[in-house]
Tab-separated table of C-alpha atoms in Angstrom:
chain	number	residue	atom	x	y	z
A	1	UNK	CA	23.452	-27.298	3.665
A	2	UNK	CA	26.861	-27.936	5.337
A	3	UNK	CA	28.591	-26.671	1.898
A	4	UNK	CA	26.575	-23.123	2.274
A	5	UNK	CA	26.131	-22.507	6.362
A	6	UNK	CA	28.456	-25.147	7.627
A	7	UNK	CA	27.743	-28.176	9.291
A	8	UNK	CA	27.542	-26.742	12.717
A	9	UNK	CA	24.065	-24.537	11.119
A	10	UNK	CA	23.312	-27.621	8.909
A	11	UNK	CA	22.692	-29.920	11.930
A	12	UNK	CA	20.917	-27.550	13.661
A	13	UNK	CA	18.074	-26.557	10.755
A	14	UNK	CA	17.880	-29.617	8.960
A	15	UNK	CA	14.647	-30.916	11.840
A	16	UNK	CA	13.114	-27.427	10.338
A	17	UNK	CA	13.437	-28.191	6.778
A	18	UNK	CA	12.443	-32.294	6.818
A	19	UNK	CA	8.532	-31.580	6.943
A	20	UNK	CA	8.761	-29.503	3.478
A	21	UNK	CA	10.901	-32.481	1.764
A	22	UNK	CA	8.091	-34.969	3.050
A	23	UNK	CA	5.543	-32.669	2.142
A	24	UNK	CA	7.108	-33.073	-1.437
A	25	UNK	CA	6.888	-36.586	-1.755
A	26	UNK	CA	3.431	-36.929	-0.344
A	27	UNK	CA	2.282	-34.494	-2.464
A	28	UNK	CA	4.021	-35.064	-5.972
A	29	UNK	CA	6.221	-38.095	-5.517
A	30	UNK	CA	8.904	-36.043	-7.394
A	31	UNK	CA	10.614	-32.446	-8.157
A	32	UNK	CA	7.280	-29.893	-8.694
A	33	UNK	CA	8.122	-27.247	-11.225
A	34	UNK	CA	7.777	-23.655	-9.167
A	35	UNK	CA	4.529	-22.968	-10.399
A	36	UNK	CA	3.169	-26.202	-8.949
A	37	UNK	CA	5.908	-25.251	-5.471
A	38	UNK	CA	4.106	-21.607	-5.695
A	39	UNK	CA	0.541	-22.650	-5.887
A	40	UNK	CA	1.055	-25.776	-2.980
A	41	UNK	CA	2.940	-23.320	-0.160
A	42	UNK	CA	2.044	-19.459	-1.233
A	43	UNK	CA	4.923	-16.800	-1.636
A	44	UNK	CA	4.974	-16.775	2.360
A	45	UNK	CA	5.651	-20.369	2.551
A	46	UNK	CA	8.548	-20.620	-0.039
A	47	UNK	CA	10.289	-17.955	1.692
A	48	UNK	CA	9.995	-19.784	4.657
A	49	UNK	CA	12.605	-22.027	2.889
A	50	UNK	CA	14.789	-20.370	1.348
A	51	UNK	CA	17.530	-22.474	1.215
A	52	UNK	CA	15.389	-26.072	-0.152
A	53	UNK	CA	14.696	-23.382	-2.620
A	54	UNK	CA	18.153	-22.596	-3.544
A	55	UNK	CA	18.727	-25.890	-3.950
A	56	UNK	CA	15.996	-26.644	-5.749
A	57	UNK	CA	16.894	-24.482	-8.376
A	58	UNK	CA	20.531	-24.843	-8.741
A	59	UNK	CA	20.571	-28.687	-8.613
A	60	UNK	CA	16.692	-29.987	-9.458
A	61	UNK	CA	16.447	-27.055	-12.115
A	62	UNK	CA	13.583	-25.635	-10.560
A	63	UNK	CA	13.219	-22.016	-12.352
A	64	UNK	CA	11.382	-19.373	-10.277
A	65	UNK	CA	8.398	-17.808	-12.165
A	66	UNK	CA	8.470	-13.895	-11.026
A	67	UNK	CA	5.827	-12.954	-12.429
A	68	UNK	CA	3.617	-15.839	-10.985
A	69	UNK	CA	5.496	-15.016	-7.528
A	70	UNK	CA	3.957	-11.419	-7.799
A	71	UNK	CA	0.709	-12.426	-8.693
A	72	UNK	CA	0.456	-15.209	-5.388
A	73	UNK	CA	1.409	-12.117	-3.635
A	74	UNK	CA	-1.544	-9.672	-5.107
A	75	UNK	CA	-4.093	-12.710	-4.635
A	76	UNK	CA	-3.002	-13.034	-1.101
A	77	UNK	CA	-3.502	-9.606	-0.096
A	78	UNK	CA	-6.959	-9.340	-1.734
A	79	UNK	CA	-7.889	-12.026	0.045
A	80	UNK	CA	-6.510	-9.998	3.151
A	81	UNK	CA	-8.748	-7.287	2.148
A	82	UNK	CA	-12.158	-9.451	1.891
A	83	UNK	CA	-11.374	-10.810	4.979
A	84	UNK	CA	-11.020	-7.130	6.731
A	85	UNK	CA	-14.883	-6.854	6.151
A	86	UNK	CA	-17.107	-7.684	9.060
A	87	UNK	CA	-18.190	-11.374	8.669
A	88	UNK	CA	-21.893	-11.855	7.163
A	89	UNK	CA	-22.077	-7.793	6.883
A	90	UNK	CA	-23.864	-5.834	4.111
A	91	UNK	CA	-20.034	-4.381	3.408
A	92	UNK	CA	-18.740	-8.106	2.996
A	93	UNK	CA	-21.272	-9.098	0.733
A	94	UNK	CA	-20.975	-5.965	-1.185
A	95	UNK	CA	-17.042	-6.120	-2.030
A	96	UNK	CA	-17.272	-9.848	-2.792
A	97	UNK	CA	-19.886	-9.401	-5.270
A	98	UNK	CA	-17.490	-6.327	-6.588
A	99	UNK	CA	-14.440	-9.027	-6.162
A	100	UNK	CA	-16.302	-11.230	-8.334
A	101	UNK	CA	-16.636	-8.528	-10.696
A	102	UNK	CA	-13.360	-8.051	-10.948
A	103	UNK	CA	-12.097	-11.105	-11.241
A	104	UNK	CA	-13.607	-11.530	-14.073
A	105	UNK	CA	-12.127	-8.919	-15.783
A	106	UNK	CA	-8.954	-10.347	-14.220
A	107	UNK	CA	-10.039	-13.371	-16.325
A	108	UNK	CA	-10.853	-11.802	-19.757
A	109	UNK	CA	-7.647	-9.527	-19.472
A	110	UNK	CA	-8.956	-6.712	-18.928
A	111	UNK	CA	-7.117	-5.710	-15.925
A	112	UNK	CA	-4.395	-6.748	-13.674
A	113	UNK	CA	-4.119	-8.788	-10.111
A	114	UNK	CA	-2.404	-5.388	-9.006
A	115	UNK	CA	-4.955	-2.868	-10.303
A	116	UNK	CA	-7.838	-5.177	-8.715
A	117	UNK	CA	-6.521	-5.108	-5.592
A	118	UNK	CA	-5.768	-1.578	-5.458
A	119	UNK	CA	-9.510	-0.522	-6.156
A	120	UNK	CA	-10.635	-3.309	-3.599
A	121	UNK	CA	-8.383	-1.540	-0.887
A	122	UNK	CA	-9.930	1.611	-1.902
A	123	UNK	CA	-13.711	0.169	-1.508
A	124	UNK	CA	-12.665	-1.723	1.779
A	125	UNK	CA	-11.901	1.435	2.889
A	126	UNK	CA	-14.835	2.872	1.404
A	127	UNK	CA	-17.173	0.739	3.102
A	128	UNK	CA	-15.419	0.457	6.677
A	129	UNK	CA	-15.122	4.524	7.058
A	130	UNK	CA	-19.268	4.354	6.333
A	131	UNK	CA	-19.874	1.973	8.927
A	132	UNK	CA	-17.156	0.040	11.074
A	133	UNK	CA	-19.670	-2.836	11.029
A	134	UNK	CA	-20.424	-2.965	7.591
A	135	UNK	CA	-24.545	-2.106	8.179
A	136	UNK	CA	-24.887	0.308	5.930
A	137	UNK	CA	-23.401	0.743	2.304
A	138	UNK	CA	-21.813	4.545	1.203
A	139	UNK	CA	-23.735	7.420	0.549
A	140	UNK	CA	-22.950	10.711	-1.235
A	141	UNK	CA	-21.671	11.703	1.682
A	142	UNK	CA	-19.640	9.669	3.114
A	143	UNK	CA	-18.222	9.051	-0.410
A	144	UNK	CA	-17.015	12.620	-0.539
A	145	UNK	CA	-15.697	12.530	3.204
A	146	UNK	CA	-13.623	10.170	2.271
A	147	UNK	CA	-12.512	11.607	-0.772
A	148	UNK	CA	-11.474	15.217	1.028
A	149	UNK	CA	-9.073	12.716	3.403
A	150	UNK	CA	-7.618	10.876	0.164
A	151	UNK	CA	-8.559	12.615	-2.773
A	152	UNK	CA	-6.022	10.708	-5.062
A	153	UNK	CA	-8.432	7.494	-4.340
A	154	UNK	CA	-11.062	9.126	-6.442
A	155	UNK	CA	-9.761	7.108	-9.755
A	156	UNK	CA	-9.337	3.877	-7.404
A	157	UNK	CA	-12.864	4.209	-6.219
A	158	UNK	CA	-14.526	4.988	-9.864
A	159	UNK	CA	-15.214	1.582	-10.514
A	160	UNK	CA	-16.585	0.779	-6.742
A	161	UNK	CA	-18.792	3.647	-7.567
A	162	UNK	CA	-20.533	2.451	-10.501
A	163	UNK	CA	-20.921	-1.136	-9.308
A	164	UNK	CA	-23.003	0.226	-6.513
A	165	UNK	CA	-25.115	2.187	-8.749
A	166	UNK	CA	-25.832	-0.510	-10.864
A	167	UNK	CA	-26.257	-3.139	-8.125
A	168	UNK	CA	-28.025	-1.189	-5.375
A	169	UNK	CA	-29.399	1.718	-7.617
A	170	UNK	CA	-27.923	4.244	-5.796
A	171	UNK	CA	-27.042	7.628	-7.595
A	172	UNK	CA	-22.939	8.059	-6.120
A	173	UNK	CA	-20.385	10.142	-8.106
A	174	UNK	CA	-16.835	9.748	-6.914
A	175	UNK	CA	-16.301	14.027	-6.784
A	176	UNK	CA	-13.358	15.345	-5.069
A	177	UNK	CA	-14.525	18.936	-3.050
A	178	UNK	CA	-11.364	20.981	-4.001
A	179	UNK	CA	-12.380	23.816	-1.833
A	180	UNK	CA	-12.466	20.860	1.698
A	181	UNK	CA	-8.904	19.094	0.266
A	182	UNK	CA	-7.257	22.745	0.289
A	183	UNK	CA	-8.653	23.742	3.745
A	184	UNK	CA	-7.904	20.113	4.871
A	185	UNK	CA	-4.339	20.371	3.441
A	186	UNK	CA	-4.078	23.747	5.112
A	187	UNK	CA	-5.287	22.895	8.673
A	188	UNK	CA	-2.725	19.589	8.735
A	189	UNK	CA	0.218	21.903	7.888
A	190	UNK	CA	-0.822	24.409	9.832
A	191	UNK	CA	-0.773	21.276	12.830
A	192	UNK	CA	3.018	20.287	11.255
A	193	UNK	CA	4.425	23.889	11.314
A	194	UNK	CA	3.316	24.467	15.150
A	195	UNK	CA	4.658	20.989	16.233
A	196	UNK	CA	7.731	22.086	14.858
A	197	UNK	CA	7.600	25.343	16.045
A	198	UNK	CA	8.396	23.921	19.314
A	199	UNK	CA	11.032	22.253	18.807
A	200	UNK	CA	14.580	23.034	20.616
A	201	UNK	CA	16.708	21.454	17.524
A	202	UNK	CA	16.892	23.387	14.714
A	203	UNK	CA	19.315	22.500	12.666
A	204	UNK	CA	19.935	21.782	8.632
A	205	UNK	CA	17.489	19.229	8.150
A	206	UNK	CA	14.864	20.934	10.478
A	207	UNK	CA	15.182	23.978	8.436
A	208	UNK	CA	15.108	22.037	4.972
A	209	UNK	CA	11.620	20.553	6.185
A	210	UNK	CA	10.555	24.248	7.342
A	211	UNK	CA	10.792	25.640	3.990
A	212	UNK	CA	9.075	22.308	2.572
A	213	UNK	CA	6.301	23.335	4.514
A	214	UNK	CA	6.051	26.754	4.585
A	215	UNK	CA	6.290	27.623	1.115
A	216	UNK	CA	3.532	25.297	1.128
A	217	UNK	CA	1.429	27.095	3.820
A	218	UNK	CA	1.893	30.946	3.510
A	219	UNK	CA	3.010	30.929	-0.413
A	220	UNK	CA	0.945	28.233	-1.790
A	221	UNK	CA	4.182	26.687	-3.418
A	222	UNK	CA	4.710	22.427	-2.940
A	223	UNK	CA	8.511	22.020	-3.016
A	224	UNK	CA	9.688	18.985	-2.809
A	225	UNK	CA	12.247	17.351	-0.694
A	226	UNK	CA	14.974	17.276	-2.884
A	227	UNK	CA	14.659	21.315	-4.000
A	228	UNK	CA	14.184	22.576	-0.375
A	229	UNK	CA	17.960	22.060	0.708
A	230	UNK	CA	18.664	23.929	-2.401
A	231	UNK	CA	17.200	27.435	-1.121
A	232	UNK	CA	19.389	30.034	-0.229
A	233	UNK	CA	18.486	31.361	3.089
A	234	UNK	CA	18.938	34.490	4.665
A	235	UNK	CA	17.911	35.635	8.229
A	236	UNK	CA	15.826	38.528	8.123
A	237	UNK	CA	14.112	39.397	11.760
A	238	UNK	CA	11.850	36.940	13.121
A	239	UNK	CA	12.399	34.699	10.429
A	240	UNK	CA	14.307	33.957	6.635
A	241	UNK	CA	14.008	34.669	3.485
A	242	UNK	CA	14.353	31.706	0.909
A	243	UNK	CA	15.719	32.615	-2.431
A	244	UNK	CA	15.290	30.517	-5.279
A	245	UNK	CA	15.450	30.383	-9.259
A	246	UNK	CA	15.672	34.440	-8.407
A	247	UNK	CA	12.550	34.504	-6.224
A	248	UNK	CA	12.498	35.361	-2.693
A	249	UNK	CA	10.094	34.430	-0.177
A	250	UNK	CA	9.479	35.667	3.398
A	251	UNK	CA	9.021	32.661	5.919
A	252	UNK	CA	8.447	32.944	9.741
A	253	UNK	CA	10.557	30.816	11.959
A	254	UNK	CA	8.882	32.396	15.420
């Protein structure tokens, strides 16, 4: 410690650090390899000290595992997500019996710690937008309300889908409305383009995120970020026109 932060910082964090070295010794008696480390303090708790950690590894040997760092990370956070269920709820039982499910799979290799918990996030979601208190479990409906908001979360939610059907015997089908998404999509840009109608300031990158949006809005055309500062524009009464790849496009500004 006083070799990297000096002894003025050593003296001063070394109280901080003493309860993980004598958590070591009651625990193992000896160095822990990183697995054993990871498993005994979480991701969140090794970070916590750093520096021991350092050490660790370039005195003790202690080689982090990555990929079992990752993993500590996903299981935390899935255990975030059961625990955003209402306690004792239809909803919590639900998505642990659907954890369970998955963890098997987790368990045969037939899917990841990542991809588990990005389905569960999706059902969570699922199940909370249905009922805040977890009383009642999705219908057809509420599955498609959901899926007009976030329509990419239809793959996520595939698997949700058919574990309810088989469990509960309902009859859901993860379908995305394309017709709702596009008039969603339309009334949120049409919200964006009048809030920044209003605004005093515009400059470059105000303009850049006007044609981002408007070629969006009145021509149907997603542009991304990167290709909107690359139209040419031209004023042309109460608003511009954008040429690009020898196109041109009318867009208000007023």
């Amino acid at each position: 410690m006083i070799r990297t932060t000096g002894p003025h910082k050593a003296a001063l964090k070394i109280n901080h650090f003493w309860s993980f070295f004598t958590e070591l010794d009651q625990a193992w008696a000896r160095i822990p390899s990183y697995v054993e480390l990871l498993h005994h303090f979480g991701a969140e708790g090794l970070r916590r000290v750093r520096l021991p950690m350092r050490w660790l590894h370039e005195e003790k040997g202690v080689e982090p595992d990555h990929q079992a760092k990752r993993v500590d990370s996903e299981k935390r956070r899935i255990q975030e997500c059961l625990r955003s269920m209402p306690p004792a709820s239809l909803a919590e039982k639900a998505l642990r019996a659907y954890w369970h499910q998955l963890e098997a799979r987790i368990e045969a290799g037939k899917t990841s710690h990542t991809s588990a918990r990005l389905t569960l996030r999706a059902a969570a979601t699922l199940l909370l937008k249905t009922h805040p208190e977890g009383l009642q479990l999705p219908n057809q409906a509420n599955v498609e309300n959901y899926l007009v908001v976030a329509p990419g979360q239809a793959a996520s939610l595939t698997g949700f889908i058919n574990f309810l059907n088989h469990r509960y015997s309902t009859e859901l089908a993860p379908k995305v409305d394309s017709k709702r998404v596009r008039m969603m999509r339309k009334e949120k840009l049409a919200r964006m383009i009048m809030e920044m109608a209003d605004s005093d300031a515009k400059d470059e990158a105000w303009m850049a995120r006007w044609v981002l949006l408007g070629m969006e809005y009145f021509h149907n055309k997603k542009v991304t970020k990167k290709s909107a500062v690359t139209y040419e524009l031209s004023q042309a009464g109460d608003g511009v026109v954008a040429f690009h790849a020898g196109s041109r496009y009318w867009l208000p500004i007023k």
